[in-house]
Amino acid sequence: TIRTIQIQNDKGICMEDTIKYASAWLQAEALDGEVVQTSANACVVQNASDIDFEQMFEEAAEDACNMKGAKPVATGKYPVVLKNSIICEMLSMYMSAFGAEQVRKKLSKLSESKDTKVASEVICLSEEPTLAGGVNNRTFDDEGNPTAAKKLIEKGVLKQFLYNQEEAEMAGTKSTGNGFKKSYKGKPEIGVTNLVLHGQEKSLDTLLAEMQSGLYITSCDGMFACADVVSGDFALISRGYLVENGRKVSPVNQITIAGNFYDMIKEIRALGNDYRTMFTSAGAFVTPSVFVKELVVSGL
């Protein structure tokens, strides 16, 4: 996909940006008696030549086959490693809490938290408009304001909120270059270019080894129906693997993981190096897998 954004005023001044990206999605199925186990895989990259379909299918097929015989675990509190794709979805859901409109309306739990600790010290959250390999690189927003790299969270401390032109004028400040339209007919809303969650970078095996015993959650359903953007509460139907002694030992399904996003980011113990990108109308979200101290799990 190649998308060109052009802004021109009545004085003849013209600005132009071009976004280029390629995306792929596939699903693998494995027959488990009379039950069909499925696993999907997706990727978004800057260049189509970077899509490795064989690897994508191998990962999906392996996961579908490994889910044979999956069953719930006992209800309780568990240490959890959440797969990168889940964190991408969560970040896209709760990104609005960093927007000036939600802050002004007191609909963000972060409204009174600027320059205070809101997350684990290992957490950094940055917007990177010129990210190497980024799928949503921009030099200006849809209101003509220049974009700029910025740190929203640095070592767990909330540093900045995001403004479009309207919110900036109401707050008596300058736009941060985050006014974006979901369609050319729409009103500029607060969005991002490439929002990157980063910090410590460890392999997935290292995250599981540090967790020792717990759950590795590989997929969640109901993110947009069962997650409250304002309160941060979520309860998601999930599946994955039981982990013992740092190794996956058995598949798990028909469980629900529950918690609060704003509490959860304070309990992140480590981040992986397995970055994944998700592209939505609100921007691109780039995250690794994360190790969370504890979440509530409903099962047997």
Short mmCIF file of C-alpha atoms in Angstrom, two decimals:
data_model
loop_
_atom_site.label_atom_id
_atom_site.label_comp_id
_atom_site.label_asym_id
_atom_site.label_seq_id
_atom_site.Cartn_x
_atom_site.Cartn_y
_atom_site.Cartn_z
CA THR A 1 0.00 0.00 0.00
CA ILE A 2 1.29 3.45 -0.93
CA ARG A 3 -0.61 6.41 0.51
CA THR A 4 0.12 10.04 -0.25
CA ILE A 5 -0.97 12.85 2.08
CA GLN A 6 -1.02 16.32 0.57
CA ILE A 7 -1.97 19.61 2.22
CA GLN A 8 -2.26 22.81 0.22
CA ASN A 9 -3.50 26.25 1.25
CA ASP A 10 -4.82 29.21 -0.71
CA LYS A 11 -1.36 30.81 -0.71
CA GLY A 12 0.03 28.01 -2.86
CA ILE A 13 2.01 26.35 -0.08
CA CYS A 14 1.98 22.57 -0.51
CA MET A 15 3.17 19.82 1.84
CA GLU A 16 3.36 16.15 0.92
CA ASP A 17 4.09 12.92 2.80
CA THR A 18 4.09 9.36 1.52
CA ILE A 19 3.44 6.24 3.62
CA LYS A 20 4.42 2.85 2.26
CA TYR A 21 3.68 -0.46 3.94
CA ALA A 22 2.76 -4.07 3.24
CA SER A 23 0.62 -6.32 5.42
CA ALA A 24 -0.18 -10.02 5.51
CA TRP A 25 -2.52 -12.22 7.53
CA LEU A 26 -2.92 -16.00 7.56
CA GLN A 27 -4.54 -18.71 9.65
CA ALA A 28 -3.50 -22.30 10.27
CA GLU A 29 -5.84 -25.09 11.38
CA ALA A 30 -5.10 -28.37 13.16
CA LEU A 31 -7.64 -31.15 13.71
CA ASP A 32 -7.85 -32.24 17.37
CA GLY A 33 -10.32 -35.13 17.27
CA GLU A 34 -13.54 -33.40 16.30
CA VAL A 35 -12.22 -30.04 17.43
CA VAL A 36 -10.40 -27.69 15.06
CA GLN A 37 -7.61 -25.71 16.70
CA THR A 38 -6.75 -22.48 14.89
CA SER A 39 -3.93 -19.98 15.08
CA ALA A 40 -3.55 -16.75 13.15
CA ASN A 41 -0.45 -14.74 12.31
CA ALA A 42 -0.11 -11.24 10.92
CA CYS A 43 2.61 -8.77 10.08
CA VAL A 44 2.96 -5.19 8.89
CA VAL A 45 6.28 -4.11 7.39
CA GLN A 46 7.59 -1.25 5.32
CA ASN A 47 8.57 -3.38 2.32
CA ALA A 48 6.70 -6.39 0.92
CA SER A 49 10.00 -8.19 0.36
CA ASP A 50 10.43 -8.34 4.15
CA ILE A 51 7.39 -10.59 4.63
CA ASP A 52 8.51 -14.16 5.34
CA PHE A 53 5.35 -16.14 4.56
CA GLU A 54 7.03 -19.47 5.27
CA GLN A 55 8.05 -18.40 8.76
CA MET A 56 4.63 -16.87 9.40
CA PHE A 57 2.89 -20.12 8.48
CA GLU A 58 5.35 -22.28 10.42
CA GLU A 59 4.70 -20.24 13.56
CA ALA A 60 0.91 -20.38 13.11
CA ALA A 61 0.91 -24.09 12.26
CA GLU A 62 3.13 -24.94 15.22
CA ASP A 63 0.89 -23.00 17.59
CA ALA A 64 -2.29 -24.63 16.21
CA CYS A 65 -0.77 -28.12 16.55
CA ASN A 66 0.56 -27.39 20.02
CA MET A 67 -2.92 -26.41 21.21
CA LYS A 68 -4.17 -29.97 20.86
CA GLY A 69 -5.43 -31.18 24.23
CA ALA A 70 -5.58 -27.67 25.66
CA LYS A 71 -7.57 -27.24 28.88
CA PRO A 72 -8.13 -24.57 31.53
CA VAL A 73 -5.93 -24.07 34.58
CA ALA A 74 -7.19 -23.52 38.12
CA THR A 75 -8.55 -20.08 38.95
CA GLY A 76 -6.02 -17.89 40.73
CA LYS A 77 -3.34 -15.23 40.38
CA TYR A 78 -0.48 -16.07 38.02
CA PRO A 79 2.70 -14.43 36.75
CA VAL A 80 2.13 -13.89 33.03
CA VAL A 81 4.12 -13.29 29.87
CA LEU A 82 1.92 -11.56 27.30
CA LYS A 83 2.77 -12.03 23.63
CA ASN A 84 3.72 -8.93 21.62
CA SER A 85 0.52 -8.94 19.53
CA ILE A 86 -1.59 -8.66 22.70
CA ILE A 87 0.45 -5.70 23.94
CA CYS A 88 0.01 -4.00 20.54
CA GLU A 89 -3.76 -4.28 20.89
CA MET A 90 -3.71 -3.03 24.47
CA LEU A 91 -1.57 -0.04 23.58
CA SER A 92 -3.86 0.86 20.69
CA MET A 93 -6.85 0.66 23.05
CA TYR A 94 -5.40 2.78 25.85
CA MET A 95 -3.40 5.27 23.77
CA SER A 96 -6.24 7.80 24.12
CA ALA A 97 -5.33 8.21 27.82
CA PHE A 98 -2.28 10.20 26.64
CA GLY A 99 -4.43 12.53 24.49
CA ALA A 100 -5.11 16.08 25.65
CA GLU A 101 -8.86 15.80 25.00
CA GLN A 102 -9.27 12.87 27.39
CA VAL A 103 -7.03 14.62 29.90
CA ARG A 104 -9.03 17.86 29.68
CA LYS A 105 -12.31 16.01 30.16
CA LYS A 106 -10.89 14.06 33.12
CA LEU A 107 -11.57 10.82 31.26
CA SER A 108 -7.94 9.73 31.52
CA LYS A 109 -6.57 8.09 34.66
CA LEU A 110 -3.31 9.86 33.79
CA SER A 111 -4.83 13.37 33.94
CA GLU A 112 -3.10 14.35 37.20
CA SER A 113 0.00 12.21 36.77
CA LYS A 114 2.41 14.24 34.63
CA ASP A 115 6.01 14.04 35.91
CA THR A 116 5.09 11.21 38.27
CA LYS A 117 5.75 7.49 38.09
CA VAL A 118 2.95 5.71 36.23
CA ALA A 119 4.74 2.56 35.08
CA SER A 120 7.59 0.22 35.92
CA GLU A 121 11.08 1.72 35.68
CA VAL A 122 11.87 -0.62 32.77
CA ILE A 123 9.17 1.04 30.64
CA CYS A 124 9.78 3.70 28.00
CA LEU A 125 7.08 4.77 25.57
CA SER A 126 8.12 6.96 22.64
CA GLU A 127 6.61 8.35 19.48
CA GLU A 128 9.08 8.02 16.61
CA PRO A 129 7.90 9.72 13.37
CA THR A 130 11.07 8.72 11.50
CA LEU A 131 11.43 5.19 12.86
CA ALA A 132 13.76 2.99 10.82
CA GLY A 133 11.45 0.55 9.05
CA GLY A 134 8.42 2.41 10.40
CA VAL A 135 5.14 1.89 8.59
CA ASN A 136 3.62 5.26 9.56
CA ASN A 137 6.49 7.72 9.22
CA ARG A 138 5.34 11.32 8.88
CA THR A 139 7.05 14.71 8.74
CA PHE A 140 3.84 16.65 9.46
CA ASP A 141 0.39 15.84 10.83
CA ASP A 142 -2.91 16.32 9.01
CA GLU A 143 -3.13 19.91 10.27
CA GLY A 144 0.24 20.85 8.79
CA ASN A 145 2.11 20.90 12.10
CA PRO A 146 5.55 19.26 12.15
CA THR A 147 5.84 15.90 13.86
CA ALA A 148 8.67 15.29 16.32
CA ALA A 149 10.13 12.44 18.31
CA LYS A 150 8.89 12.56 21.89
CA LYS A 151 8.95 10.49 25.06
CA LEU A 152 5.57 9.92 26.66
CA ILE A 153 6.95 7.68 29.41
CA GLU A 154 10.63 7.59 30.35
CA LYS A 155 11.81 5.03 32.90
CA GLY A 156 8.27 4.78 34.20
CA VAL A 157 7.68 8.55 34.52
CA LEU A 158 4.91 10.26 32.51
CA LYS A 159 6.56 13.06 30.54
CA GLN A 160 4.10 14.37 27.97
CA PHE A 161 0.55 14.43 26.65
CA LEU A 162 -0.40 14.62 22.98
CA TYR A 163 -2.07 17.69 21.41
CA ASN A 164 -3.73 18.49 18.13
CA GLN A 165 -4.27 22.14 17.13
CA GLU A 166 -7.70 22.52 18.78
CA GLU A 167 -6.63 21.07 22.13
CA ALA A 168 -3.39 23.03 22.08
CA GLU A 169 -5.26 26.31 21.60
CA MET A 170 -7.62 25.49 24.47
CA ALA A 171 -4.66 24.66 26.72
CA GLY A 172 -2.66 27.70 25.67
CA THR A 173 0.20 25.63 24.31
CA LYS A 174 1.55 24.39 20.98
CA SER A 175 0.40 21.36 19.02
CA THR A 176 2.68 18.34 19.42
CA GLY A 177 2.00 17.38 15.79
CA ASN A 178 -0.56 14.74 16.68
CA GLY A 179 -3.63 15.91 14.78
CA PHE A 180 -4.62 13.15 12.36
CA LYS A 181 -7.76 12.40 10.34
CA LYS A 182 -9.19 8.91 10.06
CA SER A 183 -10.51 9.95 6.63
CA TYR A 184 -9.98 13.02 4.48
CA LYS A 185 -13.52 14.18 5.32
CA GLY A 186 -13.05 13.75 9.06
CA LYS A 187 -12.09 16.11 11.85
CA PRO A 188 -8.46 15.94 13.05
CA GLU A 189 -8.31 13.74 16.15
CA ILE A 190 -5.36 12.95 18.38
CA GLY A 191 -3.32 10.10 16.97
CA VAL A 192 0.29 8.96 16.62
CA THR A 193 2.82 8.12 13.96
CA ASN A 194 4.83 5.14 15.33
CA LEU A 195 4.29 4.59 19.07
CA VAL A 196 7.04 2.33 20.41
CA LEU A 197 7.13 0.51 23.76
CA HIS A 198 10.73 -0.27 24.63
CA GLY A 199 13.17 -0.74 27.48
CA GLN A 200 15.10 -3.83 28.46
CA GLU A 201 15.41 -6.18 25.51
CA LYS A 202 15.43 -9.87 26.38
CA SER A 203 14.59 -12.97 24.38
CA LEU A 204 11.26 -14.70 24.92
CA ASP A 205 13.11 -17.68 26.41
CA THR A 206 14.72 -15.33 28.91
CA LEU A 207 11.35 -13.86 29.88
CA LEU A 208 9.96 -17.35 30.49
CA ALA A 209 13.07 -18.32 32.44
CA GLU A 210 12.74 -15.23 34.65
CA MET A 211 9.06 -15.97 35.22
CA GLN A 212 9.86 -19.63 36.07
CA SER A 213 6.23 -20.67 36.69
CA GLY A 214 3.13 -19.02 35.28
CA LEU A 215 1.33 -18.56 31.97
CA TYR A 216 2.50 -17.53 28.52
CA ILE A 217 -0.58 -15.96 26.90
CA THR A 218 -0.47 -16.04 23.10
CA SER A 219 -3.90 -14.71 22.12
CA CYS A 220 -6.86 -12.86 23.61
CA ASP A 221 -10.40 -12.30 22.34
CA GLY A 222 -12.76 -9.46 23.12
CA MET A 223 -10.22 -6.66 23.47
CA PHE A 224 -12.57 -4.03 22.02
CA ALA A 225 -15.66 -5.39 23.82
CA CYS A 226 -14.24 -6.31 27.23
CA ALA A 227 -11.70 -3.56 27.91
CA ASP A 228 -12.76 -0.26 29.50
CA VAL A 229 -10.68 2.58 28.06
CA VAL A 230 -11.47 5.01 30.89
CA SER A 231 -11.09 2.78 33.96
CA GLY A 232 -8.42 0.54 32.45
CA ASP A 233 -10.20 -2.64 33.51
CA PHE A 234 -10.09 -5.65 31.18
CA ALA A 235 -11.25 -9.28 31.20
CA LEU A 236 -10.17 -11.18 28.10
CA ILE A 237 -10.86 -14.73 26.95
CA SER A 238 -7.38 -16.14 26.43
CA ARG A 239 -5.25 -19.11 25.56
CA GLY A 240 -1.58 -20.00 25.71
CA TYR A 241 0.71 -22.29 27.68
CA LEU A 242 1.36 -23.30 31.27
CA VAL A 243 4.99 -22.62 32.11
CA GLU A 244 7.00 -24.54 34.71
CA ASN A 245 10.70 -24.13 35.41
CA GLY A 246 10.88 -21.59 32.60
CA ARG A 247 9.53 -23.95 29.92
CA LYS A 248 6.16 -24.38 28.21
CA VAL A 249 4.71 -27.67 29.48
CA SER A 250 1.07 -27.80 28.33
CA PRO A 251 -1.45 -25.83 26.25
CA VAL A 252 -4.14 -23.80 28.01
CA ASN A 253 -7.47 -22.48 26.74
CA GLN A 254 -10.92 -21.45 27.97
CA ILE A 255 -9.48 -19.07 30.55
CA THR A 256 -10.02 -15.37 31.20
CA ILE A 257 -7.24 -13.01 32.24
CA ALA A 258 -8.33 -9.91 34.11
CA GLY A 259 -6.68 -6.82 35.49
CA ASN A 260 -6.29 -3.10 35.03
CA PHE A 261 -4.04 -1.67 32.32
CA TYR A 262 -2.77 1.21 34.46
CA ASP A 263 -1.96 -1.14 37.33
CA MET A 264 -0.47 -3.71 34.97
CA ILE A 265 2.13 -1.36 33.47
CA LYS A 266 3.40 -0.73 36.99
CA GLU A 267 3.92 -4.48 37.41
CA ILE A 268 5.87 -5.15 34.20
CA ARG A 269 9.13 -6.82 35.21
CA ALA A 270 10.84 -7.17 31.82
CA LEU A 271 10.38 -6.62 28.09
CA GLY A 272 11.33 -8.82 25.19
CA ASN A 273 13.16 -8.11 21.95
CA ASP A 274 10.52 -9.65 19.67
CA TYR A 275 9.02 -6.41 18.34
CA ARG A 276 5.78 -6.57 16.37
CA THR A 277 3.89 -3.79 14.57
CA MET A 278 0.14 -3.23 14.40
CA PHE A 279 -1.25 -0.50 12.13
CA THR A 280 -4.65 1.07 12.90
CA SER A 281 -6.50 4.27 12.02
CA ALA A 282 -5.05 5.78 15.23
CA GLY A 283 -1.45 5.05 14.22
CA ALA A 284 1.19 2.32 14.29
CA PHE A 285 2.01 0.50 17.53
CA VAL A 286 5.33 -1.30 17.96
CA THR A 287 5.78 -3.52 21.02
CA PRO A 288 7.61 -6.60 22.31
CA SER A 289 6.29 -9.31 24.62
CA VAL A 290 6.25 -8.39 28.32
CA PHE A 291 6.56 -10.20 31.64
CA VAL A 292 3.91 -9.07 34.15
CA LYS A 293 4.25 -9.87 37.84
CA GLU A 294 0.66 -11.05 38.27
CA LEU A 295 -2.80 -11.12 36.70
CA VAL A 296 -6.06 -12.75 37.81
CA VAL A 297 -6.90 -15.87 35.82
CA SER A 298 -10.35 -17.49 35.79
CA GLY A 299 -10.36 -21.11 34.72
CA LEU A 300 -11.46 -24.31 36.40
#
